[in-house]
Each structure stands twice: as structure tokens, then as C-alpha cells.
PDB file of C-alpha atoms in Angstrom:
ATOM      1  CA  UNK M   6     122.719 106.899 152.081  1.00 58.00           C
ATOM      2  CA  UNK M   7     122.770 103.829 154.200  1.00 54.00           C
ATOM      3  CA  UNK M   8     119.079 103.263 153.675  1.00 53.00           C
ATOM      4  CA  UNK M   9     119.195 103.339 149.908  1.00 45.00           C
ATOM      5  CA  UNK M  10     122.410 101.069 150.205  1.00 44.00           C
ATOM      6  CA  UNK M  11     120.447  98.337 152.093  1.00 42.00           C
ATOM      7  CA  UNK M  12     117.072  99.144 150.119  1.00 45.00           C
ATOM      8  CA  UNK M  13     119.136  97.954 146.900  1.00 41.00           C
ATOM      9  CA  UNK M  14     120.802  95.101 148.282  1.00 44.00           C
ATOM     10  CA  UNK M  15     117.538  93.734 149.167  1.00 46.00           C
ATOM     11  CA  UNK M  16     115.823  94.869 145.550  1.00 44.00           C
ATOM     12  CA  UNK M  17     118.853  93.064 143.715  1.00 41.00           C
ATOM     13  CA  UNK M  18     119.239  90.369 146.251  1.00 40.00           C
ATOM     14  CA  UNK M  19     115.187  89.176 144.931  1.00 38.00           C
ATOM     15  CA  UNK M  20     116.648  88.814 141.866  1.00 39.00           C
ATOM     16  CA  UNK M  21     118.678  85.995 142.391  1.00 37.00           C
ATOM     17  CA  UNK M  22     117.123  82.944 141.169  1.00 36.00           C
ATOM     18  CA  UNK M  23     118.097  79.854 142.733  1.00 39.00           C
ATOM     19  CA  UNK M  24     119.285  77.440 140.096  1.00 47.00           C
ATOM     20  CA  UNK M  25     116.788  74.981 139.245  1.00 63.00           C
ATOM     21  CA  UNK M  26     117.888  71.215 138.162  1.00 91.00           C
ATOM     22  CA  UNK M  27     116.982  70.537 134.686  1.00 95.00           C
ATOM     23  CA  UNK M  28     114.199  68.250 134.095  1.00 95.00           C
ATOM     24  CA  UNK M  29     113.323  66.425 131.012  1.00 96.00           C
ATOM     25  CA  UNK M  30     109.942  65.381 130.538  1.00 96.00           C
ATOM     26  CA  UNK M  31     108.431  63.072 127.723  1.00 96.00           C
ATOM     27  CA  UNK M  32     104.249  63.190 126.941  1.00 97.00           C
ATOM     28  CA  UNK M  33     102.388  61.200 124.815  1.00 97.00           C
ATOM     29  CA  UNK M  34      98.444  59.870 124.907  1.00 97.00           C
ATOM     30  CA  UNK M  35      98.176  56.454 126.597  1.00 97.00           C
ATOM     31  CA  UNK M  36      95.803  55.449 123.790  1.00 97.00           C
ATOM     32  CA  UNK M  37      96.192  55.751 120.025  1.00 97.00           C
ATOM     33  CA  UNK M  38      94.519  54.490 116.618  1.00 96.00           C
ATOM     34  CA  UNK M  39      96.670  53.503 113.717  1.00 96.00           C
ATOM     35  CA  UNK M  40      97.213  56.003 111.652  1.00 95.00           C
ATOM     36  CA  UNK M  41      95.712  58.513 114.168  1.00 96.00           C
ATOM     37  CA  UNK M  42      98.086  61.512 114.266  1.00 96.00           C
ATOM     38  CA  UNK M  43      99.828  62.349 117.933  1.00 97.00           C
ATOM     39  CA  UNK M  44     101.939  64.512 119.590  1.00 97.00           C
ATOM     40  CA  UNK M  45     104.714  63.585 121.097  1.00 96.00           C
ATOM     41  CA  UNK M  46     106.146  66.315 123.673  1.00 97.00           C
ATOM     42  CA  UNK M  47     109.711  66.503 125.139  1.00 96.00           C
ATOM     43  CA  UNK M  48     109.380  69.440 127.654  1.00 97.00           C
ATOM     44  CA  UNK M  49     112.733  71.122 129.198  1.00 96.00           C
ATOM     45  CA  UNK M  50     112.813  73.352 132.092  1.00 96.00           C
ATOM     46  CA  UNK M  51     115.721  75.279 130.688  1.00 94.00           C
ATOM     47  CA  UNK M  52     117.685  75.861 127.061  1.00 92.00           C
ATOM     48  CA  UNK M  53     118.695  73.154 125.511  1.00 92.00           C
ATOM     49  CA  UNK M  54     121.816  73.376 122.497  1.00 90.00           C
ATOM     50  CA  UNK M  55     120.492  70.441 121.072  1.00 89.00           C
ATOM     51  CA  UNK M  56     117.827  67.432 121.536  1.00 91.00           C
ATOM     52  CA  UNK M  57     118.887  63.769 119.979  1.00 89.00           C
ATOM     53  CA  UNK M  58     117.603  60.651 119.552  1.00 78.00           C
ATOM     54  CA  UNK M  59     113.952  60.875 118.456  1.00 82.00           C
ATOM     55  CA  UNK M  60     113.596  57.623 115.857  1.00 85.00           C
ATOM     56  CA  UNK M  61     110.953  55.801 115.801  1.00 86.00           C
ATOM     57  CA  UNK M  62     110.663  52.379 113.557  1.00 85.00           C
ATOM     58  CA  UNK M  63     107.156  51.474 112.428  1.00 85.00           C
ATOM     59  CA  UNK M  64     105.933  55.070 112.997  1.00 91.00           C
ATOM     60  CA  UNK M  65     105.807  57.985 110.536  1.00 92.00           C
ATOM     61  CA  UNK M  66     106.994  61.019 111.929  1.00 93.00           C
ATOM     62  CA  UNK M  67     107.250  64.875 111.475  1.00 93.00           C
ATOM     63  CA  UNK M  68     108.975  66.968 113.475  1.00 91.00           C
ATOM     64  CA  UNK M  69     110.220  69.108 115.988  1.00 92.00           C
ATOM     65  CA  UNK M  70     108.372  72.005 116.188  1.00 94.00           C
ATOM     66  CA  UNK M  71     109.536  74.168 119.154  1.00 93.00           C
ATOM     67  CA  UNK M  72     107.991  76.368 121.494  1.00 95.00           C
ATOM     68  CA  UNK M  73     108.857  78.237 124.345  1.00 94.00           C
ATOM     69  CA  UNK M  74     107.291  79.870 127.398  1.00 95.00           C
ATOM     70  CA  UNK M  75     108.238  81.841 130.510  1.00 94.00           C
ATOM     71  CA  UNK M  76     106.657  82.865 134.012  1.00 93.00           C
ATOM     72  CA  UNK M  77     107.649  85.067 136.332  1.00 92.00           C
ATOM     73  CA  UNK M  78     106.070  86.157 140.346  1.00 93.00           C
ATOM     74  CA  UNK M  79     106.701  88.251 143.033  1.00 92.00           C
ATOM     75  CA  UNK M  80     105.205  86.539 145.958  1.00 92.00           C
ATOM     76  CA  UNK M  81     105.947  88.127 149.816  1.00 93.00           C
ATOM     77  CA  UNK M  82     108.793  89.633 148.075  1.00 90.00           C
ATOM     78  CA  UNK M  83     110.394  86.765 146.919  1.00 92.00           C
ATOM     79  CA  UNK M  84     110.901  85.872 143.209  1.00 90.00           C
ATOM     80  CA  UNK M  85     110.380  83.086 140.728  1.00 89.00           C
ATOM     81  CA  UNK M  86     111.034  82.750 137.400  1.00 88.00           C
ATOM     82  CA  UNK M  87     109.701  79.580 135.391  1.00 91.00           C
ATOM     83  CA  UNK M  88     110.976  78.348 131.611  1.00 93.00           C
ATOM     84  CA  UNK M  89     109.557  75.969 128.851  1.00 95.00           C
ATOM     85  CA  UNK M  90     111.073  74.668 125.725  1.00 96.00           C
ATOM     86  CA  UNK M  91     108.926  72.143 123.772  1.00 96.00           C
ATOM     87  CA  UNK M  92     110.019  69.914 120.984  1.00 95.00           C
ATOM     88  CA  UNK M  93     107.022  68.385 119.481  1.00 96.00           C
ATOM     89  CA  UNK M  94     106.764  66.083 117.313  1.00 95.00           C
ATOM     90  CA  UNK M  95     103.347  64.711 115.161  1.00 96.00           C
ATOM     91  CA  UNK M  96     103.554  61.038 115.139  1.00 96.00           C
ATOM     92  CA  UNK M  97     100.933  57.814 113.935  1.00 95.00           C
ATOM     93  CA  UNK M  98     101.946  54.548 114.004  1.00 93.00           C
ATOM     94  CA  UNK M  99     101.588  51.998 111.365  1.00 92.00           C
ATOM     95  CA  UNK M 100     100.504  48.947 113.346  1.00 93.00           C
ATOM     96  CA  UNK M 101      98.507  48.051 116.401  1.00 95.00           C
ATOM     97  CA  UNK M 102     100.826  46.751 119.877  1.00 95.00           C
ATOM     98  CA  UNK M 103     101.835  48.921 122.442  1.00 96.00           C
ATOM     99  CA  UNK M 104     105.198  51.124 121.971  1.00 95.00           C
ATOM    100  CA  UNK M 105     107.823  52.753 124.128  1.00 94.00           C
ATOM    101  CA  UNK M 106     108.904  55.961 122.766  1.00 93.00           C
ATOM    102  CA  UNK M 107     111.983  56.375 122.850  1.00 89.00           C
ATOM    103  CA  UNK M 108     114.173  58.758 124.939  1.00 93.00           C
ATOM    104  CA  UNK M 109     115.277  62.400 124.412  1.00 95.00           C
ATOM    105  CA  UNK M 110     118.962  63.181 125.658  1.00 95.00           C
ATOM    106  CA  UNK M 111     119.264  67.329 125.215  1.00 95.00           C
ATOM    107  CA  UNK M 112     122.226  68.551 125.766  1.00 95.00           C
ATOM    108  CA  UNK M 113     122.184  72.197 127.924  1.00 94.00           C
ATOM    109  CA  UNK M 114     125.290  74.192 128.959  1.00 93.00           C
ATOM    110  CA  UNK M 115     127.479  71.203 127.915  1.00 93.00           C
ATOM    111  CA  UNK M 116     125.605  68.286 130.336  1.00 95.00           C
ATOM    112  CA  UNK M 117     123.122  65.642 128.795  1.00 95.00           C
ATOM    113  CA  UNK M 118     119.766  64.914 130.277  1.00 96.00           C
ATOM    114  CA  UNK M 119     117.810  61.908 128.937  1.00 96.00           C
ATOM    115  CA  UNK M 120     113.689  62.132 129.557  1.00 96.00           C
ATOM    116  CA  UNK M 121     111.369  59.501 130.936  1.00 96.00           C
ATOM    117  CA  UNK M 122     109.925  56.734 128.856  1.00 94.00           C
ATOM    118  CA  UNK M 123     106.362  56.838 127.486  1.00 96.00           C
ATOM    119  CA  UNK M 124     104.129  53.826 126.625  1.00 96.00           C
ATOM    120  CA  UNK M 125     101.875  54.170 123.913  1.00 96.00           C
ATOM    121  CA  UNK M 126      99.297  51.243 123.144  1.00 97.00           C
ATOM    122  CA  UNK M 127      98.377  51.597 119.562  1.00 96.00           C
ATOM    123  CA  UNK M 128      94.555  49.938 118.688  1.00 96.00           C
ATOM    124  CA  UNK M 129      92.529  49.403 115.704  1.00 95.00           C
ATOM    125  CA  UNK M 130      90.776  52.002 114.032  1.00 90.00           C
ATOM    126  CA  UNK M 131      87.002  52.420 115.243  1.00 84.00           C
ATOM    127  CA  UNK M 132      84.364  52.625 112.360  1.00 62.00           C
ATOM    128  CA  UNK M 133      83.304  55.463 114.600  1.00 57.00           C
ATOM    129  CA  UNK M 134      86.546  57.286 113.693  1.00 58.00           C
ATOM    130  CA  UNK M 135      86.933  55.746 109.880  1.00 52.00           C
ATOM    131  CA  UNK M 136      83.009  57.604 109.269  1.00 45.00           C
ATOM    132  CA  UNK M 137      83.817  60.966 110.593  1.00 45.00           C
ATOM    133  CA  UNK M 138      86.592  61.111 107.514  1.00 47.00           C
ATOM    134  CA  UNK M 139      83.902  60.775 104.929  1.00 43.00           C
ATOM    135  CA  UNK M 140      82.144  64.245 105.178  1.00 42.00           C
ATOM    136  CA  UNK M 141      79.282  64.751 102.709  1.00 41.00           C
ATOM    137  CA  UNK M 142      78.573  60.899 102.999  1.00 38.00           C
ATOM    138  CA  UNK M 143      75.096  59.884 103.010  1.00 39.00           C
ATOM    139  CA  UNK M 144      73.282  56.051 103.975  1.00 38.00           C
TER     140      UNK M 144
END
């Protein structure tokens, strides 16, 4: 009886995650055209109520769409457990200069967490890119 006692108080005890601190994390390309459509990610390492905050002027923008993925590992008996909500947004910007998105506060289990800041430099469309758009176009 005493070895099944401490054989399930080290099974449960593997279950205990540590808690992990919540991390916010804004990701855009470095790089855009105007008018070129973008994502804009704000990745959270754990549930968020609610995300706020997300205006851009002098952009057009649709959005979120959320996703969400999990991991989990046994590794030398010890376990880890991994989470990932994803608000995305689809964004192009109007004008050439170089933009700072803006931050995401989410709010999760009544605390606020702002993200980091992400530069943008918007640039003039290529010809390159303005010719691929006219499929079935011949010289």
C-alpha cells in the first residue's frame, strides 16, 4: 500500500505545472508595399478575456481572427505544457513612411499585459508586384 501511495504522489506530483508569466508578443514584416496586405500577430502564452487597443490611422484593417494551439512533453519524467492564442489581424497601409503598430493590452484572469512595439516601413509598390496582378496580360 505504501508503494502505490508514493507511486501516485509522484504520478500526480508531474502534473503540476509551474505557472508560467504571461507574455505578450506583437509580429509584423519589417517591410511592406502600400496596399500590400499583412498580418499583424498578437501572440499570448495563456487565455486572454479580452485584447484592446488595435487602431490603426492611415491603415485599413480587418480583423481578429483567433487561433489557438497547445503542446504538451514528458521529458525524464518531468512535464511541460505549452499554450498559444493568436489574434490576427490583415492589415495594408495607405501611404509609404515607416509605422509603429500600436500596442495590445489583453486582459487575463483580471491583470493587463501590453505587447512589444513593432516597426513597419511601408515602400512603394514595385512594377514587379503591380504586373503579377494582371494575369492573362500579354506585351
Amino acid at each position: 500500500m505504501r508503494k502505490l501511495l508514493c507511486f501516485l504522489a509522484m504520478f500526480l506530483g508531474a502534473f503540476v505545472v509551474k505557472a508560467q508569466d504571461v507574455a505578450v508578443t506583437a509580429t509584423a514584416p519589417s517591410v511592406v508595399e502600400v496596399g500590400e496586405a499583412f498580418r499583424l500577430v498578437y501572440s499570448v502564452n495563456a487565455k486572454a478575456s479580452s485584447i484592446s487597443g488595435v487602431k490603426l490611422d492611415g491603415f485599413s484593417i480587418m480583423g481578429p481572427s483567433t487561433s489557438f494551439s497547445s503542446s504538451s512533453s514528458w521529458v525524464n519524467g518531468k512535464h511541460t505544457s505549452n499554450v498559444d492564442y493568436s489574434y490576427t489581424y490583415i492589415v495594408s497601409a495607405d501611404k509609404e513612411g515607416t509605422f509603429t503598430m500600436p500596442v495590445a493590452t489583453v486582459t487575463v484572469d483580471g491583470k493587463q499585459y501590453n505587447s512589444n512595439q513593432v516597426s513597419v516601413q511601408v515602400v512603394a509598390a514595385s512594377a514587379h508586384s503591380n504586373s503579377g496582378n494582371q494575369q492573362g496580360v500579354t506585351n
